[in-house]
Coordinates of C-alpha atoms and ligand atoms in Angstrom, one line a residue:
M1 CA 108.2 200.8 156.0
I2 CA 105.6 198.2 156.6
T3 CA 103.9 198.0 159.9
H4 CA 102.5 194.7 161.3
R5 CA 99.8 193.9 163.9
F6 CA 100.1 190.8 166.1
S7 CA 97.4 189.3 168.1
D8 CA 99.7 188.9 171.0
P9 CA 103.2 190.3 170.9
D10 CA 104.3 188.2 173.9
D11 CA 103.3 185.0 172.3
P12 CA 106.5 183.1 171.2
L13 CA 104.9 181.7 168.1
S14 CA 103.7 185.1 166.9
R15 CA 107.1 186.5 167.5
A16 CA 108.8 183.6 165.6
I17 CA 106.7 184.0 162.5
A18 CA 106.6 187.7 162.5
P19 CA 108.2 189.4 159.5
P20 CA 111.3 191.5 160.2
A21 CA 110.5 194.9 161.6
N22 CA 112.5 196.7 158.9
E23 CA 111.0 194.8 155.9
T24 CA 110.9 196.8 152.7
A25 CA 107.9 196.9 150.4
E26 CA 109.7 194.7 147.9
E27 CA 110.7 192.1 150.5
C28 CA 107.1 192.1 151.8
T29 CA 105.8 191.3 148.3
E30 CA 108.3 188.5 147.9
R31 CA 107.5 187.1 151.4
L32 CA 103.7 187.2 150.7
A33 CA 104.2 185.3 147.4
R34 CA 106.4 182.7 149.2
E35 CA 103.7 182.3 151.9
A36 CA 100.9 182.0 149.3
H37 CA 102.9 179.3 147.4
A38 CA 103.6 177.4 150.7
Q39 CA 99.9 177.7 151.6
H40 CA 98.9 176.3 148.2
V41 CA 101.2 173.3 148.6
S42 CA 100.0 172.7 152.1
D43 CA 96.3 172.9 151.0
E44 CA 96.9 170.4 148.3
I45 CA 98.5 167.9 150.7
D46 CA 95.7 168.4 153.2
E47 CA 93.2 167.9 150.5
E48 CA 94.9 164.7 149.4
L49 CA 95.2 163.4 152.9
L50 CA 91.5 164.1 153.6
R51 CA 90.5 162.4 150.4
D52 CA 92.6 159.3 151.3
H53 CA 91.2 159.2 154.8
L54 CA 87.7 159.3 153.5
V55 CA 88.4 156.6 150.9
F56 CA 90.0 154.4 153.6
K57 CA 87.0 154.8 155.8
K58 CA 84.7 154.0 152.9
N59 CA 86.8 150.9 152.0
K60 CA 86.3 149.3 155.4
G61 CA 84.7 145.9 154.9
M62 CA 85.3 145.8 151.1
F63 CA 87.1 143.0 149.4
K64 CA 90.8 143.8 149.2
L65 CA 93.3 142.2 146.8
L66 CA 97.1 142.8 147.2
L67 CA 99.5 142.4 144.3
L68 CA 102.9 141.4 145.6
G69 CA 106.3 140.4 144.2
Q70 CA 109.7 141.9 143.4
S71 CA 110.2 144.8 141.1
E72 CA 109.5 144.0 137.4
S73 CA 107.7 140.8 138.4
G74 CA 104.5 142.0 136.5
K75 CA 102.3 143.3 139.3
S76 CA 101.2 146.5 137.5
T77 CA 100.8 144.5 134.3
T78 CA 98.4 142.2 136.2
L79 CA 96.5 145.2 137.4
K80 CA 96.1 146.4 133.9
N81 CA 94.8 143.0 132.9
L82 CA 92.3 143.0 135.7
Q83 CA 91.0 146.4 134.4
L84 CA 91.0 145.2 130.8
T85 CA 89.2 142.0 131.6
F86 CA 86.6 143.1 134.2
A87 CA 86.2 146.9 133.6
P88 CA 86.7 147.3 129.8
Q89 CA 84.8 150.6 129.6
A90 CA 86.8 152.2 132.3
W91 CA 89.9 150.8 130.7
Q92 CA 89.2 152.6 127.4
V93 CA 89.3 155.9 129.3
E94 CA 92.6 154.9 131.0
R95 CA 94.3 153.6 127.9
T96 CA 94.9 157.0 126.3
S97 CA 96.8 158.2 129.4
W98 CA 99.5 155.6 128.8
R99 CA 100.6 157.3 125.6
A100 CA 103.1 159.5 127.5
V101 CA 104.6 156.5 129.2
I102 CA 105.0 154.6 125.9
Q103 CA 106.5 157.7 124.3
L104 CA 108.9 157.9 127.3
N105 CA 109.8 154.2 127.0
L106 CA 110.7 154.7 123.3
V107 CA 112.7 157.9 123.8
R108 CA 114.7 156.4 126.6
S109 CA 115.7 153.5 124.4
V110 CA 116.8 156.0 121.6
N111 CA 118.7 158.1 124.1
A112 CA 120.4 155.0 125.5
I113 CA 121.7 154.3 122.0
L114 CA 122.8 157.9 121.5
D115 CA 124.7 157.6 124.8
V116 CA 126.6 154.6 123.5
L117 CA 127.1 156.3 120.2
A118 CA 128.5 159.4 121.7
E119 CA 130.9 157.4 123.8
E120 CA 132.1 155.2 121.0
M121 CA 132.5 158.2 118.6
A122 CA 134.5 160.2 121.2
P123 CA 138.3 159.8 120.9
P124 CA 139.5 157.0 123.2
A125 CA 140.9 157.9 126.6
R126 CA 144.7 157.1 127.0
G127 CA 145.4 153.5 128.1
T128 CA 141.9 152.2 127.6
G129 CA 139.3 152.6 124.9
P130 CA 136.2 150.9 123.5
Y131 CA 138.4 148.6 121.4
G132 CA 141.0 147.8 124.0
Q133 CA 141.0 144.9 126.5
T134 CA 139.1 146.9 129.1
L135 CA 135.6 147.8 128.3
P136 CA 134.5 151.1 129.8
T137 CA 131.7 150.8 132.4
T138 CA 128.5 151.9 130.8
P139 CA 127.1 155.1 132.3
Y140 CA 123.6 154.5 131.0
T141 CA 122.6 151.9 133.5
S142 CA 119.1 153.3 133.6
L143 CA 118.0 150.4 131.4
P144 CA 118.4 147.0 132.8
F145 CA 120.6 145.5 130.2
S146 CA 121.4 141.8 130.2
S147 CA 123.9 140.9 132.8
V148 CA 125.1 137.8 130.9
S149 CA 128.8 138.4 130.1
R150 CA 130.5 136.6 127.2
P151 CA 134.1 137.1 125.8
L152 CA 134.3 139.3 122.8
S153 CA 134.8 137.5 119.5
Q154 CA 137.4 138.8 116.9
T155 CA 134.7 140.4 114.8
Q156 CA 133.1 142.0 117.8
Q157 CA 136.4 143.7 118.6
T158 CA 136.6 145.4 115.1
P159 CA 136.0 149.1 115.5
P160 CA 132.6 150.2 114.0
Q161 CA 132.8 152.2 110.8
F162 CA 131.1 155.4 111.9
T163 CA 130.3 157.9 109.1
P164 CA 129.3 161.6 109.1
M165 CA 125.7 160.3 109.0
H166 CA 126.1 159.0 112.6
A167 CA 127.3 162.4 113.8
L168 CA 124.3 164.0 112.0
L169 CA 121.9 161.6 113.5
K170 CA 123.3 162.3 117.0
L171 CA 122.8 166.0 116.4
R172 CA 119.3 165.7 114.9
L173 CA 118.1 163.5 117.6
A174 CA 119.4 165.8 120.4
P175 CA 115.9 167.3 121.1
L176 CA 114.9 163.9 122.4
R177 CA 116.9 164.6 125.6
R178 CA 114.4 167.4 126.4
V179 CA 111.5 165.2 125.6
E180 CA 112.8 162.6 128.0
A181 CA 113.3 165.2 130.7
D182 CA 109.8 166.7 130.2
L183 CA 108.0 163.4 130.2
K184 CA 109.9 162.3 133.3
Q185 CA 108.8 165.5 135.0
L186 CA 105.2 164.9 134.0
L187 CA 105.1 161.3 135.2
G188 CA 107.0 161.8 138.4
A189 CA 109.4 159.7 140.4
A190 CA 108.2 156.4 139.0
T191 CA 110.2 157.1 135.8
G192 CA 113.5 156.5 137.7
E193 CA 114.6 153.0 136.8
V194 CA 117.5 152.5 139.3
P195 CA 115.5 152.4 142.4
G196 CA 118.0 151.1 144.9
S197 CA 120.2 154.1 144.9
P198 CA 120.9 155.2 148.5
A199 CA 119.8 158.7 147.6
S200 CA 116.2 157.7 147.3
T201 CA 114.5 157.3 150.6
I202 CA 111.0 156.0 151.1
V203 CA 109.2 157.1 154.1
S204 CA 106.0 155.2 154.9
L205 CA 103.4 157.2 156.6
S206 CA 101.8 153.9 157.3
Q207 CA 104.5 153.4 159.9
S208 CA 103.0 156.2 161.9
I209 CA 99.4 155.9 160.9
P210 CA 98.4 152.1 160.9
N211 CA 96.6 151.0 157.8
S212 CA 96.9 154.4 156.2
P213 CA 96.6 154.1 152.4
V214 CA 99.0 157.0 152.0
V215 CA 102.7 156.6 151.4
L216 CA 104.9 159.6 151.5
V217 CA 107.8 159.4 149.2
K218 CA 110.8 161.7 150.0
A219 CA 112.1 162.4 146.5
E220 CA 115.8 162.9 146.5
S221 CA 117.0 160.7 143.7
A222 CA 118.2 162.2 140.4
D223 CA 115.1 161.0 138.7
A224 CA 112.6 162.4 141.1
P225 CA 110.9 165.7 140.4
Q226 CA 113.2 168.5 141.4
Q227 CA 110.4 170.9 142.3
A228 CA 109.2 169.2 145.4
D229 CA 110.8 167.5 148.4
V230 CA 107.9 165.5 149.5
F231 CA 104.9 164.5 147.6
V232 CA 102.0 162.2 148.2
R233 CA 101.4 159.1 146.2
S234 CA 98.1 157.4 146.7
H235 CA 95.1 156.3 144.7
R236 CA 95.2 159.6 143.0
S237 CA 98.1 158.9 140.7
W238 CA 99.8 160.3 137.6
R239 CA 97.0 158.5 135.7
D240 CA 94.3 160.7 137.1
A241 CA 96.3 163.8 136.3
L242 CA 97.1 162.7 132.8
Q243 CA 93.5 161.7 132.2
E244 CA 92.5 165.2 133.2
Q245 CA 95.1 166.6 130.8
C246 CA 93.9 164.4 128.0
K247 CA 90.4 165.7 128.3
D248 CA 88.8 168.4 126.0
K249 CA 91.4 171.2 125.9
S250 CA 88.7 173.9 125.9
R251 CA 87.3 172.9 129.3
S252 CA 89.7 174.9 131.5
P253 CA 87.6 177.2 133.7
P254 CA 88.1 180.9 132.9
G255 CA 87.6 182.1 136.5
G256 CA 87.8 180.1 139.7
N257 CA 89.8 180.6 142.9
R258 CA 93.6 180.8 143.1
R259 CA 93.9 177.0 143.7
E260 CA 91.8 176.2 140.7
Q261 CA 93.8 178.7 138.6
N262 CA 97.1 177.2 139.7
R263 CA 95.8 173.7 138.9
S264 CA 94.5 174.8 135.5
G265 CA 97.9 176.6 134.9
D266 CA 99.7 173.3 135.7
M267 CA 97.4 171.4 133.5
K268 CA 98.0 173.8 130.6
R269 CA 101.7 173.5 131.0
A270 CA 101.5 169.7 131.1
R271 CA 99.3 169.7 128.0
E272 CA 101.9 171.9 126.2
M273 CA 104.7 169.5 127.2
L274 CA 102.7 166.5 125.9
D275 CA 102.0 168.3 122.6
D276 CA 105.6 169.3 122.3
A277 CA 106.8 165.7 123.0
T278 CA 104.4 164.4 120.3
E279 CA 105.6 167.0 117.8
I280 CA 109.3 166.4 118.4
L281 CA 108.8 162.6 118.2
A282 CA 106.9 163.0 114.9
G283 CA 109.7 165.2 113.6
C284 CA 112.4 162.7 114.6
R285 CA 110.6 159.6 113.3
E286 CA 112.8 159.1 110.2
D287 CA 116.0 159.7 112.1
M288 CA 115.0 157.3 114.9
R289 CA 114.2 154.6 112.4
M290 CA 117.5 155.2 110.6
L291 CA 119.4 154.9 113.9
W292 CA 117.7 151.7 114.9
D293 CA 117.9 150.1 111.5
D294 CA 121.6 151.0 111.0
S295 CA 123.8 148.0 110.8
V296 CA 126.8 149.8 112.3
V297 CA 124.7 150.8 115.3
R298 CA 123.4 147.3 115.7
A299 CA 126.9 145.9 115.6
M300 CA 128.0 148.5 118.2
L301 CA 125.1 147.4 120.5
R302 CA 125.9 143.7 120.0
R303 CA 129.6 144.4 120.8
R304 CA 128.5 146.1 124.0
R305 CA 126.1 143.3 124.7
L306 CA 123.2 145.8 125.1
K307 CA 120.1 143.8 124.4
L308 CA 117.6 146.6 124.2
E309 CA 115.0 144.2 122.8
E310 CA 115.1 142.2 126.1
T311 CA 114.4 145.3 128.3
P312 CA 111.0 146.1 129.6
G313 CA 109.2 148.9 127.7
F314 CA 110.9 148.0 124.4
F315 CA 109.2 149.9 121.5
L316 CA 112.0 150.4 119.0
D317 CA 110.4 148.1 116.5
D318 CA 107.3 150.3 116.6
I319 CA 108.9 153.7 116.0
D320 CA 106.7 154.5 112.9
R321 CA 103.4 153.8 114.7
I322 CA 104.3 155.4 118.1
S323 CA 105.8 158.6 116.7
Q324 CA 102.7 159.4 114.7
R325 CA 100.9 162.6 115.8
G326 CA 97.5 160.7 116.2
Y327 CA 99.0 157.7 117.9
Q328 CA 96.6 155.9 120.3
P329 CA 98.0 153.0 122.3
S330 CA 96.7 149.5 121.7
D331 CA 95.9 147.2 124.7
D332 CA 99.1 145.3 123.8
D333 CA 101.2 148.5 123.9
V334 CA 99.9 149.3 127.4
L335 CA 100.6 145.9 128.7
R336 CA 104.2 146.1 127.4
A337 CA 104.7 149.7 128.7
R338 CA 107.0 150.0 131.7
L339 CA 106.5 152.5 134.6
R340 CA 107.8 151.6 138.0
T341 CA 105.3 151.8 140.9
V342 CA 106.3 154.1 143.7
G343 CA 104.9 153.4 147.2
V344 CA 101.5 151.7 147.5
Q345 CA 98.8 152.6 145.0
E346 CA 95.2 152.0 145.5
Y347 CA 92.6 151.2 142.8
S348 CA 89.0 150.5 142.8
L349 CA 87.9 147.8 140.3
V350 CA 84.2 147.9 139.6
F351 CA 83.1 144.8 137.7
E352 CA 81.2 145.7 134.6
D353 CA 79.7 142.2 134.2
A354 CA 78.0 139.8 136.7
P355 CA 80.5 137.5 138.4
L356 CA 80.0 133.8 137.6
A357 CA 79.3 132.6 141.0
T358 CA 77.0 135.5 142.0
A359 CA 75.0 135.1 138.8
A360 CA 73.8 131.7 140.0
I361 CA 73.3 132.4 143.7
D362 CA 71.6 135.3 145.5
T363 CA 74.2 136.3 148.0
G364 CA 72.2 139.1 149.5
G365 CA 75.0 141.5 148.6
L366 CA 77.6 139.5 150.4
V367 CA 79.9 139.3 147.4
S368 CA 81.0 142.8 146.4
K369 CA 80.9 144.0 142.8
E370 CA 83.8 146.2 143.6
W371 CA 87.3 145.2 144.7
I372 CA 90.0 147.4 146.2
I373 CA 93.3 146.5 144.7
Y374 CA 96.7 147.6 146.1
D375 CA 99.6 147.6 143.6
V376 CA 102.9 148.0 145.4
G377 CA 106.4 149.0 144.4
G378 CA 108.5 145.9 144.5
T379 CA 112.0 147.2 145.1
R380 CA 113.6 146.2 148.4
T381 CA 113.4 149.6 149.9
S382 CA 109.6 149.7 149.2
R383 CA 108.7 146.5 150.9
A384 CA 108.4 147.8 154.4
A385 CA 105.4 149.8 153.2
W386 CA 103.5 146.7 152.3
V387 CA 103.0 145.3 155.8
P388 CA 100.2 147.6 157.0
Y389 CA 98.0 146.3 154.1
F390 CA 98.4 142.6 155.0
E391 CA 96.0 142.6 157.9
D392 CA 93.0 143.6 155.8
A393 CA 93.8 141.7 152.7
N394 CA 91.3 139.1 151.6
A395 CA 93.5 137.7 148.8
I396 CA 97.0 138.2 147.4
I397 CA 98.4 137.5 144.0
F398 CA 102.1 136.9 144.3
L399 CA 104.0 137.4 141.1
A400 CA 107.2 135.3 140.7
P401 CA 109.0 135.8 137.4
I402 CA 110.5 132.5 136.5
S403 CA 112.5 133.6 133.5
C404 CA 114.9 135.4 135.8
F405 CA 116.8 132.4 137.2
D406 CA 120.1 133.8 135.7
E407 CA 119.5 137.5 136.5
L408 CA 120.5 139.8 139.3
L409 CA 118.4 142.3 141.2
A410 CA 118.7 145.9 139.8
E411 CA 118.9 147.3 143.3
D412 CA 121.5 144.8 144.6
R413 CA 123.7 143.2 142.0
S414 CA 124.9 140.5 144.5
V415 CA 121.4 138.9 144.7
N416 CA 119.9 136.5 142.2
R417 CA 116.4 137.5 141.2
L418 CA 114.9 134.0 141.6
E419 CA 116.4 133.6 145.1
D420 CA 115.0 137.0 146.0
S421 CA 111.6 135.9 144.9
F422 CA 111.8 132.7 147.0
A423 CA 112.9 134.7 150.1
L424 CA 110.0 137.1 149.5
W425 CA 107.5 134.3 149.0
K426 CA 108.6 132.7 152.2
S427 CA 108.1 135.9 154.2
V428 CA 104.7 136.4 152.6
V429 CA 103.3 132.9 153.0
G430 CA 104.7 132.7 156.6
S431 CA 103.2 136.0 157.7
K432 CA 100.5 135.5 160.4
L433 CA 98.8 138.7 159.2
L434 CA 98.0 136.9 155.9
A435 CA 96.9 133.7 157.6
R436 CA 93.3 133.9 156.4
S437 CA 94.0 135.4 153.0
V438 CA 93.5 133.4 149.8
I439 CA 97.0 132.9 148.2
I440 CA 97.4 133.0 144.5
L441 CA 100.7 132.4 142.9
F442 CA 101.5 133.5 139.3
L443 CA 104.7 131.9 138.0
N444 CA 105.0 134.7 135.5
K445 CA 107.1 135.5 132.4
Y446 CA 106.7 132.0 131.0
D447 CA 107.0 133.4 127.5
L448 CA 110.5 134.9 128.4
L449 CA 111.4 131.6 130.0
Q450 CA 110.6 129.8 126.8
A451 CA 112.6 132.3 124.7
K452 CA 115.6 132.1 127.0
L453 CA 115.7 128.3 127.0
G454 CA 115.1 128.4 123.3
N455 CA 118.3 130.5 123.0
G456 CA 120.3 127.7 124.7
V457 CA 120.6 129.1 128.2
K458 CA 121.1 126.2 130.7
V459 CA 119.1 126.4 133.9
N460 CA 121.5 124.2 136.0
K461 CA 124.3 126.7 135.4
S462 CA 122.5 129.3 137.6
M463 CA 120.5 126.8 139.7
P464 CA 122.6 123.7 140.3
S465 CA 119.7 122.0 142.2
F466 CA 117.9 121.7 138.9
G467 CA 120.4 119.0 138.0
D468 CA 120.1 116.9 134.9
R469 CA 116.4 117.5 134.3
Q470 CA 115.3 118.3 130.8
N471 CA 116.1 121.9 130.0
T472 CA 112.6 122.8 128.7
A473 CA 110.1 125.4 129.8
P474 CA 107.4 123.0 131.1
V475 CA 109.9 121.0 133.1
V476 CA 111.5 124.1 134.6
A477 CA 108.1 125.6 135.4
K478 CA 106.9 122.4 137.1
Y479 CA 110.1 122.2 139.1
L480 CA 109.8 125.7 140.3
Y481 CA 106.1 125.4 141.0
Q482 CA 106.8 122.4 143.3
K483 CA 109.5 124.4 145.1
F484 CA 107.1 127.3 145.7
R485 CA 104.3 125.0 146.8
E486 CA 106.6 123.1 149.2
Q487 CA 107.6 126.3 150.9
Y488 CA 104.0 127.4 151.1
L489 CA 103.0 124.1 152.7
Q490 CA 105.9 124.3 155.2
L491 CA 105.4 127.9 156.2
S492 CA 101.7 128.5 156.0
P493 CA 100.4 129.4 159.5
E494 CA 97.1 127.6 158.9
P495 CA 95.4 125.7 156.0
R496 CA 93.9 128.1 153.5
T497 CA 93.0 128.3 149.8
F498 CA 95.9 128.3 147.4
Y499 CA 95.9 128.6 143.6
G500 CA 98.9 128.4 141.3
Y501 CA 99.1 129.5 137.7
L502 CA 101.6 129.7 134.9
T503 CA 101.3 133.1 133.3
S504 CA 102.6 135.5 130.7
V505 CA 100.7 138.6 131.7
V506 CA 101.6 140.5 128.5
D507 CA 99.3 138.0 126.8
A508 CA 95.9 139.6 127.4
K509 CA 93.8 136.8 126.1
A510 CA 95.4 134.0 128.1
T511 CA 95.6 136.2 131.2
A512 CA 91.8 137.1 130.9
S513 CA 90.9 133.4 131.3
T514 CA 93.3 133.0 134.2
L515 CA 91.8 136.0 135.9
A516 CA 88.3 134.7 135.3
S517 CA 89.3 131.5 137.1
V518 CA 90.9 133.5 139.9
R519 CA 87.8 135.6 140.4
D520 CA 85.5 132.6 140.4
G521 CA 87.7 130.8 142.9
I522 CA 87.7 133.8 145.2
F523 CA 84.0 134.2 145.0
R524 CA 83.3 130.5 145.6
Q525 CA 85.6 130.7 148.6
H526 CA 83.7 133.6 150.0
L527 CA 80.4 131.9 149.5
K528 CA 81.7 128.7 151.1
E529 CA 82.8 130.7 154.2
A530 CA 79.3 132.1 154.4
D531 CA 77.8 128.6 154.0
L532 CA 76.1 129.6 150.8
V533 CA 77.4 126.7 148.7
Ligands
GTP1 N1 107.4 139.3 128.1 C1 106.8 139.5 129.3 N2 107.0 140.8 129.8 C2 106.3 141.0 131.0 C3 105.6 139.9 131.7 N3 105.1 140.5 132.8 C4 105.5 141.7 132.9 N4 106.3 142.0 131.8 C5 106.9 143.3 131.5 O1 107.8 143.6 132.5 C6 107.8 145.0 132.8 C7 107.6 145.2 134.3 O2 106.3 144.8 134.6 P1 105.5 145.6 135.8 O3 104.2 145.0 135.8 O4 105.7 147.1 135.6 O5 106.4 145.2 137.0 P2 106.0 145.5 138.6 O6 106.0 144.2 139.3 O7 104.8 146.3 138.7 O8 107.3 146.3 139.0 P3 107.5 147.5 140.1 O9 106.4 148.5 139.8 O10 108.8 148.0 139.9 O11 107.4 146.8 141.4 C8 106.8 145.6 131.9 O12 107.4 146.3 130.8 C9 105.9 144.5 131.5 O13 105.3 144.7 130.2 C10 105.5 138.7 131.0 O14 104.9 137.7 131.5 N5 106.2 138.5 129.8
MG2 MG1 104.5 148.2 139.3

């Protein structure tokens, strides 16, 4: 029997938390372990909140840039370009940590093919079947496949000729399921690609603490980590964690307190997971390539209208390179990688060169060499969390993907993506909180617009107001730019600086020159306000 001492037995709180009087030694050990774990989690959250609070205080008065736009508009890719262009040394360090994301992107595509294969190779259900009139609803909606639906041609309806080799490939690639699960666990909730599910709830701490840089995400979706109900997403992201894990493996401290030991244990497990994933990918390389190069598999995907090559994070044409043990991502790989942003993430961008405008004029330290950048999650449920950041924003870059005139929102299949972008743009430019911010518009995904129109897609079919104008990318871009600009002029609470650019932010070189012009414009505006030019 264990005896307990209380500071005050009449105190209701002491009574409530007191262990049962008849607790056995075994129960006591279990309880103490539970309490220690709870304390560990609580300490970590306290530490994170304190760190965020200190960062927020430190950031007061600094130049703040907000990246806004719907999901998949290219905000995080623009952030990567900002780092690549203005902080290339820091970028070198960060680049390696994207390896796990790229591996996950590749594995997801392979597993999506395996899902279809499994379904097609299974005996057809009575009454329907893959070759009947009714196509089964695809269960693998985690990838945003093209929503364009066309009638099946005669050849498309011919059943594919699967061979024992397909069954063998399915079997031999089965370990990739575990790799996907492990990488998702490592990278966290951001790996879920169907964000609008009602099961995923975003709770913004900013609603209770104005201007707080911390967003709490209640993780209940199937893709969210199972081990924690609530976790903190802030400037300390998965990237920091992965960077730590990628560091010299021999540096784990041998001693340290319990918290350090827990952290080093977590890091060790994460490193093992990453090493396992790399090994399994290397072992599956030939089979993955056979699967993707197989003409029967390609015919099956065509018949299902699954255009994997049009999905974000497409790396199936790079299997050989990415599944090598010593694979190091290139800049281009990182720009093409896809990882959804959860909540609001804060970054500090320290310019590694002298800004153009400041090089010529002594500003007395007025123009900062460091910017705070907020990259936000763009799904509809995430947008409420943006508002507290408006008040303090010196500039915003709004990303509007213009290739998506015939696409639907992933989180609400009844809404056209371009219309959603217009609605969002109107609320952003009409916001009084942003009345004094510099507004920069990126009409993005111009490369995809060119490709789409090149494939014969007609804009006026999805956007009747486009009328009989020429169906070419420059004409469409100009038409959309005018529409965005008109809305800006109509709704802007007061005159302010506005810049518009046509961009393809996966093109690092072109984006670097756009960003140099953006930065120069922002600096000049600052100097003008201070009567320095
Ligand atoms: N081809 C092409 N792909 C792009 C372009 N911009 C972004 N992408 C790709 O589109 C995907 C989504 O881009 P992100 O930058 O992650 O989108 P986001 O706006 O941050 O999305 P959320 O985090 O969900 O709000 C990534 O795989 C990018 O590589 C572009 O201009 N052209
Ligand atoms: Mg993002």
